XYZ file of C-alpha atoms in Angstrom:
289
model
C 0.000 0.000 0.000
C 2.961 2.332 0.665
C 4.158 2.783 -2.933
C 0.748 3.545 -4.519
C -0.046 5.962 -1.684
C 3.274 7.768 -2.185
C 2.622 8.044 -5.923
C -0.838 9.459 -5.215
C 0.560 12.035 -2.785
C 3.250 13.056 -5.296
C 0.649 13.476 -8.049
C -1.614 15.473 -5.725
C 1.234 17.811 -4.815
C 1.973 18.415 -8.495
C -1.654 19.347 -9.147
C -2.024 21.805 -6.298
C 1.538 23.195 -6.307
C 3.480 25.240 -8.889
C 5.040 23.120 -11.609
C 8.455 21.637 -10.869
C 10.057 22.589 -14.188
C 13.221 20.544 -13.677
C 11.135 17.450 -13.001
C 8.858 18.188 -15.961
C 11.803 18.557 -18.360
C 13.396 15.320 -17.147
C 10.070 13.485 -17.354
C 9.473 14.696 -20.911
C 12.972 13.709 -22.027
C 12.526 10.266 -20.482
C 9.164 9.960 -22.254
C 10.755 10.777 -25.623
C 13.572 8.252 -25.120
C 11.180 5.526 -23.965
C 8.784 6.149 -26.867
C 11.560 5.877 -29.448
C 12.933 2.730 -27.806
C 9.519 1.034 -27.618
C 8.914 1.758 -31.294
C 12.348 0.522 -32.352
C 12.728 3.851 -34.135
C 15.874 5.712 -35.141
C 14.648 8.971 -33.630
C 12.007 11.639 -34.214
C 11.062 14.197 -36.842
C 9.611 17.534 -35.755
C 7.879 20.260 -37.725
C 9.752 23.467 -36.871
C 7.513 26.511 -37.197
C 9.817 29.044 -35.583
C 7.342 29.327 -32.726
C 7.431 28.609 -29.013
C 6.016 25.073 -28.828
C 8.061 23.504 -31.616
C 11.232 25.171 -30.318
C 10.780 23.828 -26.786
C 9.905 20.377 -28.132
C 12.993 20.336 -30.353
C 15.325 21.336 -27.518
C 13.950 18.622 -25.233
C 14.128 16.032 -28.025
C 17.783 16.829 -28.729
C 18.626 16.609 -25.038
C 16.825 13.266 -24.893
C 18.136 11.674 -28.089
C 21.170 13.647 -29.169
C 21.507 15.612 -32.400
C 21.454 12.555 -34.669
C 18.129 11.445 -33.207
C 16.238 14.556 -34.272
C 15.386 15.917 -37.722
C 13.573 19.194 -38.239
C 11.295 19.969 -41.181
C 10.556 23.625 -41.881
C 7.395 23.783 -43.993
C 6.446 27.376 -44.821
C 3.787 28.733 -47.122
C 4.894 32.216 -48.252
C 1.286 33.412 -48.153
C 0.895 32.737 -44.429
C 4.372 32.187 -42.959
C 6.318 35.323 -42.012
C 9.951 35.416 -43.113
C 11.051 35.860 -39.498
C 9.389 32.560 -38.523
C 11.414 30.700 -41.135
C 14.558 32.494 -40.016
C 13.888 31.640 -36.356
C 13.308 27.973 -37.226
C 16.538 27.835 -39.242
C 18.516 29.516 -36.463
C 17.161 27.105 -33.865
C 18.003 24.066 -36.005
C 21.533 25.370 -36.590
C 22.055 26.075 -32.895
C 20.935 22.531 -32.041
C 23.097 21.024 -34.772
C 20.291 18.891 -36.184
C 19.604 17.854 -39.762
C 16.944 20.098 -41.262
C 15.034 20.435 -44.502
C 13.063 23.455 -45.677
C 10.190 22.672 -48.053
C 7.907 25.325 -49.502
C 4.387 23.819 -49.488
C 2.965 26.371 -51.938
C 3.279 24.065 -54.971
C 1.435 21.297 -53.124
C -1.373 23.702 -52.232
C -1.593 24.827 -55.837
C -1.748 21.192 -56.955
C -4.809 20.699 -54.758
C -6.387 23.860 -56.154
C -5.845 22.757 -59.752
C -6.768 19.086 -59.189
C -9.946 19.255 -57.113
C -13.114 20.080 -59.074
C -14.748 21.263 -55.845
C -11.861 23.452 -54.639
C -12.917 26.864 -53.378
C -11.440 29.807 -51.494
C -12.575 28.730 -48.038
C -10.341 30.164 -45.317
C -10.917 27.464 -42.711
C -10.844 24.512 -45.121
C -7.708 25.755 -46.854
C -6.053 26.617 -43.549
C -6.687 23.082 -42.331
C -5.384 21.792 -45.653
C -2.063 23.527 -44.972
C -1.805 21.755 -41.619
C -2.681 18.394 -43.163
C -0.161 18.799 -45.966
C 2.515 19.394 -43.344
C 1.381 16.283 -41.477
C 1.688 14.097 -44.586
C 5.193 15.405 -45.287
C 6.256 14.690 -41.707
C 4.860 11.165 -41.889
C 6.443 10.510 -45.264
C 9.829 11.451 -43.860
C 9.134 9.419 -40.709
C 8.325 6.350 -42.822
C 11.443 6.482 -44.984
C 13.756 7.208 -42.039
C 12.184 4.986 -39.346
C 11.325 7.891 -37.075
C 8.373 8.926 -34.954
C 6.473 12.104 -35.706
C 6.950 14.249 -32.625
C 3.971 16.579 -32.236
C 4.252 20.007 -30.656
C 0.747 20.744 -29.321
C 0.495 21.899 -25.708
C -2.218 21.230 -23.115
C -4.014 24.525 -23.718
C -4.342 23.818 -27.448
C -5.399 20.220 -26.871
C -8.122 21.155 -24.379
C -9.407 24.010 -26.542
C -9.272 21.908 -29.702
C -7.136 24.701 -31.121
C -5.439 22.562 -33.745
C -6.314 20.802 -36.970
C -7.698 17.290 -36.695
C -5.290 15.001 -38.589
C -3.113 18.054 -39.211
C -0.866 19.428 -36.482
C -2.887 17.137 -34.208
C -1.560 14.135 -36.161
C 1.506 12.768 -34.377
C 2.927 9.659 -32.726
C 3.856 11.386 -29.479
C 3.017 14.726 -27.828
C 5.835 15.457 -25.371
C 4.556 18.848 -24.151
C 0.878 17.897 -24.267
C 0.582 18.034 -20.469
C 1.969 21.579 -20.190
C -0.242 24.646 -20.484
C 0.925 27.355 -22.893
C 2.055 29.615 -20.050
C 4.059 26.723 -18.591
C 5.693 26.042 -21.955
C 6.704 29.697 -22.114
C 8.294 29.544 -18.660
C 10.017 26.258 -19.502
C 11.452 27.899 -22.623
C 13.052 30.571 -20.445
C 14.515 27.972 -18.109
C 15.889 26.000 -21.062
C 17.709 29.125 -22.211
C 15.851 29.711 -25.474
C 16.326 33.139 -27.079
C 14.109 35.884 -25.672
C 12.426 36.448 -29.050
C 11.200 32.827 -29.038
C 10.117 32.905 -25.395
C 8.048 36.031 -25.986
C 6.800 35.346 -29.519
C 2.981 35.506 -29.786
C 1.416 32.173 -30.713
C -0.142 31.609 -34.131
C -1.093 28.503 -36.142
C -0.281 30.486 -39.349
C -3.137 28.841 -41.231
C -4.129 32.091 -42.945
C -2.561 35.534 -43.271
C -2.495 37.566 -40.070
C -3.864 34.812 -37.844
C -2.910 35.311 -34.178
C -4.027 32.913 -31.461
C -4.957 35.290 -28.651
C -6.833 37.632 -30.992
C -8.782 34.733 -32.449
C -9.525 33.228 -29.037
C -10.505 36.604 -27.615
C -8.353 36.491 -24.485
C -4.805 35.976 -23.271
C -3.298 32.574 -22.582
C -2.873 33.642 -18.956
C -6.662 33.912 -18.740
C -7.247 30.765 -20.787
C -4.882 28.650 -18.706
C -6.362 29.821 -15.426
C -9.857 28.944 -16.646
C -8.731 25.550 -17.938
C -6.912 24.708 -14.715
C -9.861 25.652 -12.531
C -12.418 23.894 -14.731
C -10.593 20.739 -15.819
C -8.295 20.025 -12.884
C -10.188 21.517 -9.954
C -13.736 20.891 -11.152
C -14.952 24.450 -10.636
C -18.199 25.690 -12.181
C -18.263 28.712 -14.477
C -19.643 30.884 -11.677
C -16.976 29.695 -9.228
C -14.246 30.442 -11.771
C -15.570 33.983 -12.248
C -15.489 34.531 -8.493
C -12.040 32.997 -7.960
C -10.226 34.273 -11.065
C -12.011 37.573 -11.667
C -12.505 36.752 -15.345
C -15.777 37.622 -17.088
C -18.495 34.995 -17.299
C -18.568 35.392 -21.085
C -14.903 34.435 -21.379
C -15.214 31.562 -18.929
C -18.218 30.101 -20.721
C -16.456 30.548 -24.065
C -13.498 28.443 -22.929
C -15.710 25.758 -21.390
C -17.764 25.576 -24.581
C -14.598 25.097 -26.644
C -13.486 22.248 -24.387
C -16.805 20.423 -24.796
C -17.195 21.159 -28.508
C -13.723 19.826 -29.341
C -13.914 16.529 -27.446
C -14.163 14.622 -30.753
C -10.632 15.785 -31.611
C -9.185 14.136 -28.515
C -10.832 10.757 -29.103
C -10.475 8.091 -31.804
C -13.354 7.892 -34.309
C -16.456 6.349 -32.703
C -17.270 2.762 -33.639
C -20.821 1.454 -34.093
C -21.100 -1.280 -31.498
C -22.475 -4.581 -32.830
C -20.515 -7.124 -30.741
C -19.597 -7.841 -27.129
C -15.964 -6.835 -27.646
C -15.772 -3.463 -29.341
C -12.333 -2.004 -29.971
C -11.644 0.841 -27.575
C -14.437 -0.185 -25.229
C -14.237 -3.772 -23.906
C -11.099 -4.618 -25.909
C -7.929 -2.644 -25.236
C -4.225 -3.398 -25.476
C -1.524 -1.911 -23.244
C -0.049 1.311 -24.668
C 2.872 0.618 -26.952
C 4.420 2.082 -30.073
C 6.023 -1.230 -30.944
């Protein structure tokens, strides 16, 4: 009984106390190493956007696997990707000493536009298409090089559903998926990332001028406080308003996003016609092997 109780107490302390960033970094690096080993893979491939999340993920992956175990793919679209993002991604890859490839996805987008009889100028559909094109390139490289696709989504994005299903949400592992955006930013500082990366505003870059906080209508400091109080502490919307001093409209907006995006966090539902439905009665232990 002693060991399980100690594990429970340790988990409880992590929930109610400030994050132990040294422990979190070590745990994430161990997770990356174990995942690669279980899969019998040669390493990981990461999409480098020049932003906060992918930069932190890349640094932790290199510390876990060494330079040879990590490849970075920089996949800009000139219409939506600022030049400085590409430059930041290149600089990070050079500083880490990892193999990197830069591939302009514009021609692939244009091939879709010219090949699909039902193609139209739909901002959301075409933005998601950009994310899914990047996912297919990452998986192609992963297949030919025996690597895992290392996703870069954080806990805030996962809970909000603020990512493209089968796009940037498509990955084999999500090392920083249990860190809120504000925690990722603080971890970046502690890892010694350049100030411009630590302070760079978040953006999926799915269409020109897209910025995360503007689109979401609040700061990540507000979002993360709402998510923590709602998801981890089980507070109601009214209790969150009272405790955090954030407007009811914002609180309800975040909660609605969490509920509306649940389908993104689950495998596709299966129509049950037997006694042993995959994912319900029949499950296998987690393994990448």
